[in-house]
Amino acid sequence: MNIRLRHDAIVRSLRRNGTSTIDALAAEVGASRRTILRDIGALRDEGFVIHSESGRGGGVQLDPQSVQTKARLSVAEVFALLISVAAMRAAQSLPFSDLADSGLAKIEKALPSDKVRDLRRFLDCLHIGRLSPQQDISDIKPIDPALLPAFETAFLQRFHLRFEYRDAKGAKTNREVEPQAMLILSPLWYLVAWDPAREDFRHFRMDRISKPVTIEGAPFRQRHVPFENDVCPFNDLPSRK
Amino acid sequence: MNIRLRHDAIVRSLRRNGTSTIDALAAEVGASRRTILRDIGALRDEGFVIHSESGRGGGVQLDPQSVQTKARLSVAEVFALLISVAAMRAAQSLPFSDLADSGLAKIEKALPSDKVRDLRRFLDCLHIGRLSPQQDISDIKPIDPALLPAFETAFLQRFHLRFEYRDAKGAKTNREVEPQAMLILSPLWYLVAWDPAREDFRHFRMDRISKPVTIEGAPFRQRHVPFENDVCPFNDLPSRK
DNA sequence: ACATTTGGTGACAAAGTTTGGCACCATTTC
DNA sequence: GAAATGGTGCCAAACTTTGTCACCAAATGT
């Protein structure tokens, strides 16, 4: 029997039976006492918390707190999860968000380092504030998930972004801008960009943007975006260590 | 060099360089052509999508879509992530939430089955609605993450829950109730519970609850909770497949 | 047409890793 | 003190992985 399969079998058995002895495990998975002892050691090295007690009535026990799971996630999925937690924190509805954060930290750690760099660069652009109560949000629409790839590329490569924008009155314009930051005023999301045609910053509501296209070319320069006082960079949020 | 480390090295190299040849990889990681070919095969079996082309200018290429990551998460962390995404959807600020969802589906799949059962049972209790605009949320406070363990136990074991509640006027009362559902009216979270003393349902704002304690004993019975029309069970949300 | 560059497969012996058996130690409980 | 348990070191046997080599298939350049 393969070593990985055996490790899985041991973990499953410990989860099912709560507690067991080395000899019982050996009989169950069809390996020797010595091998099981080695496996237990390896599992502990992998991060499983396994208690053991000598003597009559003793045995090994898997700490239920350490019940863990492996999942293969695409970078885009990790990204989406991170933004979800950011949005949640933005809304200041924070139950359990520290736990979500610690889960994300682990996921982040497992990402390839170049992707982590990208992720951090994107998160540096993310800002969080609170919506003023008088803002009208009756016409809010779900944001098209198809926006993500173009936005990601535009932010990371510093490419210009062209899109169609529908303003509050429903009038449509075409824009070509330099994406500088994302602003979350939950439940609204804004793209904060430098509009070279107007030589000024503009806020664009994400749910009014459509047909985004990145324009490849010389990367634009990053600018200091003037934010209101109560807007906070995502990476400076209190519990994000 | 260890086989796992070599696999990691190959994936990293392909990610970094975009495309490469078998011979280049062999030189880079210090293994033979044959071994690299075997490794590529193994990686494909593991789920990596690796394109290959024969002939001059050919080579192997890791499909960037298939860039994946493994992470070990505790169940509580998965739980917190799930709730984050739920909250995000509740706020209807939905950019990228389908991606977050698909990430979570993978994580859920990797969980031990008994935990998935627990998770589903808890999610069955989760309901999502929209806050009426006239509701005053100026005094909202972050919710104490220490509430989670008691709530989880109370919901899963159907134990009574005792806590201190501070009402809108600041008056404190002690309650002992049967937790029936969680209601998210983002950014507010409510516990919907049956109050045996008053023989009726009560809504408790999570940020006004403190010192929760589960009371072990006979599990209470689940009741049908009367919700407003626009409140939707989390598991029935459109894109949660 | 043919040489060259590339991925891919099968076979087999050499190199390396894992396993089981054994002797032995430490701790706890009866 | 005997029995039941976890834990360690050692070594040869069993098993897996690796490199070499011969060879095939597909694409591309001359």
CSV table of N, CA and C in Angstrom, one decimal, chain A residues 52-108:
chain,number,residue,atom,x,y,z
A,52,SER,N,-0.9,11.4,22.4
A,52,SER,CA,-0.7,10.0,22.6
A,52,SER,C,-0.5,9.8,24.1
A,53,GLU,N,-0.9,8.6,24.6
A,53,GLU,CA,-0.7,8.3,26.0
A,53,GLU,C,-0.2,6.9,26.2
A,54,SER,N,0.8,6.7,27.0
A,54,SER,CA,1.3,5.4,27.3
A,54,SER,C,0.4,4.6,28.3
A,55,GLY,N,0.7,3.4,28.4
A,55,GLY,CA,0.1,2.6,29.5
A,55,GLY,C,-1.3,2.1,29.1
A,56,ARG,N,-1.8,1.2,29.9
A,56,ARG,CA,-3.1,0.6,29.7
A,56,ARG,C,-4.2,1.6,29.5
A,57,GLY,N,-5.0,1.4,28.5
A,57,GLY,CA,-6.1,2.4,28.3
A,57,GLY,C,-5.5,3.6,27.5
A,58,GLY,N,-4.3,3.6,27.2
A,58,GLY,CA,-3.7,4.7,26.4
A,58,GLY,C,-4.0,4.5,24.9
A,59,GLY,N,-3.2,5.2,24.1
A,59,GLY,CA,-3.4,5.1,22.7
A,59,GLY,C,-3.2,6.5,22.0
A,60,VAL,N,-3.5,6.5,20.7
A,60,VAL,CA,-3.3,7.8,20.0
A,60,VAL,C,-4.6,8.4,19.6
A,61,GLN,N,-4.7,9.7,19.6
A,61,GLN,CA,-5.9,10.4,19.4
A,61,GLN,C,-5.7,11.6,18.5
A,62,LEU,N,-6.5,11.8,17.5
A,62,LEU,CA,-6.4,13.0,16.6
A,62,LEU,C,-7.2,14.1,17.3
A,63,ASP,N,-6.5,15.2,17.5
A,63,ASP,CA,-7.1,16.4,18.1
A,63,ASP,C,-8.2,16.9,17.1
A,64,PRO,N,-9.5,16.9,17.6
A,64,PRO,CA,-10.6,17.2,16.6
A,64,PRO,C,-10.4,18.7,16.1
A,65,GLN,N,-9.7,19.5,16.8
A,65,GLN,CA,-9.5,20.9,16.4
A,65,GLN,C,-8.6,20.9,15.1
A,66,SER,N,-7.8,19.9,15.0
A,66,SER,CA,-6.9,19.9,13.9
A,66,SER,C,-7.4,19.2,12.6
A,67,VAL,N,-8.7,18.9,12.6
A,67,VAL,CA,-9.3,18.3,11.4
A,67,VAL,C,-9.2,19.4,10.3
A,68,GLN,N,-8.5,19.0,9.3
A,68,GLN,CA,-8.1,19.9,8.3
A,68,GLN,C,-8.5,19.4,6.9
A,69,THR,N,-8.4,20.3,6.0
A,69,THR,CA,-8.8,19.9,4.7
A,69,THR,C,-7.9,20.5,3.7
A,70,LYS,N,-7.7,19.8,2.6
A,70,LYS,CA,-6.9,20.3,1.5
A,70,LYS,C,-7.8,20.6,0.4
A,71,ALA,N,-7.6,21.7,-0.3
A,71,ALA,CA,-8.3,21.9,-1.5
A,71,ALA,C,-7.4,22.6,-2.5
A,72,ARG,N,-7.6,22.3,-3.8
A,72,ARG,CA,-6.9,22.9,-4.8
A,72,ARG,C,-7.7,24.1,-5.3
A,73,LEU,N,-7.2,25.3,-5.2
A,73,LEU,CA,-8.0,26.4,-5.7
A,73,LEU,C,-7.2,27.1,-6.8
A,74,SER,N,-7.9,27.7,-7.7
A,74,SER,CA,-7.2,28.5,-8.7
A,74,SER,C,-7.0,29.9,-8.1
A,75,VAL,N,-6.0,30.5,-8.7
A,75,VAL,CA,-5.6,31.8,-8.1
A,75,VAL,C,-6.8,32.8,-8.2
A,76,ALA,N,-7.6,32.7,-9.2
A,76,ALA,CA,-8.8,33.6,-9.4
A,76,ALA,C,-9.7,33.3,-8.2
A,77,GLU,N,-9.8,32.1,-7.8
A,77,GLU,CA,-10.8,31.7,-6.7
A,77,GLU,C,-10.3,32.3,-5.4
A,78,VAL,N,-9.0,32.2,-5.2
A,78,VAL,CA,-8.4,32.8,-4.0
A,78,VAL,C,-8.6,34.3,-3.9
A,79,PHE,N,-8.4,34.9,-5.0
A,79,PHE,CA,-8.6,36.3,-5.2
A,79,PHE,C,-10.0,36.7,-4.9
A,80,ALA,N,-11.0,35.9,-5.4
A,80,ALA,CA,-12.4,36.2,-5.1
A,80,ALA,C,-12.7,36.1,-3.6
A,81,LEU,N,-12.1,35.0,-3.0
A,81,LEU,CA,-12.3,34.8,-1.6
A,81,LEU,C,-11.8,36.0,-0.8
A,82,LEU,N,-10.6,36.4,-1.2
A,82,LEU,CA,-10.0,37.6,-0.5
A,82,LEU,C,-10.9,38.8,-0.6
A,83,ILE,N,-11.4,39.1,-1.8
A,83,ILE,CA,-12.2,40.2,-1.9
A,83,ILE,C,-13.5,40.1,-1.2
A,84,SER,N,-14.0,38.9,-1.1
A,84,SER,CA,-15.2,38.7,-0.3
A,84,SER,C,-15.0,39.1,1.1
A,85,VAL,N,-13.9,38.6,1.7
A,85,VAL,CA,-13.6,39.0,3.1
A,85,VAL,C,-13.4,40.5,3.2
A,86,ALA,N,-12.7,41.0,2.2
A,86,ALA,CA,-12.5,42.5,2.3
A,86,ALA,C,-13.9,43.2,2.3
A,87,ALA,N,-14.8,42.8,1.4
A,87,ALA,CA,-16.1,43.4,1.3
A,87,ALA,C,-16.9,43.3,2.7
A,88,MET,N,-16.7,42.1,3.2
A,88,MET,CA,-17.4,41.8,4.5
A,88,MET,C,-16.9,42.8,5.6
A,89,ARG,N,-15.6,42.9,5.6
A,89,ARG,CA,-15.0,43.8,6.6
A,89,ARG,C,-15.4,45.2,6.3
A,90,ALA,N,-15.5,45.6,5.0
A,90,ALA,CA,-16.0,46.9,4.6
A,90,ALA,C,-17.3,47.2,5.2
A,91,ALA,N,-18.2,46.2,5.2
A,91,ALA,CA,-19.6,46.4,5.6
A,91,ALA,C,-19.6,46.5,7.1
A,92,GLN,N,-18.5,46.2,7.8
A,92,GLN,CA,-18.4,46.2,9.2
A,92,GLN,C,-19.3,45.2,9.8
A,93,SER,N,-19.7,44.2,9.0
A,93,SER,CA,-20.4,43.1,9.6
A,93,SER,C,-19.4,42.0,9.8
A,94,LEU,N,-18.8,42.0,10.9
A,94,LEU,CA,-17.6,41.2,11.1
A,94,LEU,C,-17.6,39.9,11.8
A,95,PRO,N,-18.7,39.2,11.9
A,95,PRO,CA,-18.6,38.0,12.7
A,95,PRO,C,-17.7,37.0,12.1
A,96,PHE,N,-16.8,36.5,12.8
A,96,PHE,CA,-15.9,35.4,12.4
A,96,PHE,C,-14.9,35.8,11.3
A,97,SER,N,-14.7,37.1,11.1
A,97,SER,CA,-13.9,37.5,10.0
A,97,SER,C,-12.4,37.2,10.3
A,98,ASP,N,-12.1,37.1,11.6
A,98,ASP,CA,-10.7,36.8,11.9
A,98,ASP,C,-10.3,35.4,11.5
A,99,LEU,N,-11.3,34.5,11.7
A,99,LEU,CA,-11.1,33.1,11.3
A,99,LEU,C,-11.0,33.1,9.7
A,100,ALA,N,-11.9,33.8,9.1
A,100,ALA,CA,-11.8,33.8,7.6
A,100,ALA,C,-10.4,34.3,7.2
A,101,ASP,N,-10.0,35.3,7.9
A,101,ASP,CA,-8.7,35.9,7.6
A,101,ASP,C,-7.5,34.8,7.8
A,102,SER,N,-7.6,34.1,8.9
A,102,SER,CA,-6.5,33.1,9.1
A,102,SER,C,-6.6,32.0,8.1
A,103,GLY,N,-7.8,31.7,7.6
A,103,GLY,CA,-7.9,30.7,6.6
A,103,GLY,C,-7.3,31.2,5.3
A,104,LEU,N,-7.5,32.5,5.0
A,104,LEU,CA,-6.9,33.1,3.8
A,104,LEU,C,-5.4,33.2,3.9
A,105,ALA,N,-4.9,33.5,5.1
A,105,ALA,CA,-3.5,33.6,5.3
A,105,ALA,C,-2.8,32.2,4.9
A,106,LYS,N,-3.5,31.1,5.3
A,106,LYS,CA,-2.9,29.8,4.9
A,106,LYS,C,-3.0,29.6,3.4
A,107,ILE,N,-4.1,30.0,2.8
A,107,ILE,CA,-4.2,29.8,1.4
A,107,ILE,C,-3.2,30.6,0.7
A,108,GLU,N,-3.0,31.8,1.2
A,108,GLU,CA,-2.0,32.7,0.5
A,108,GLU,C,-0.6,32.1,0.6
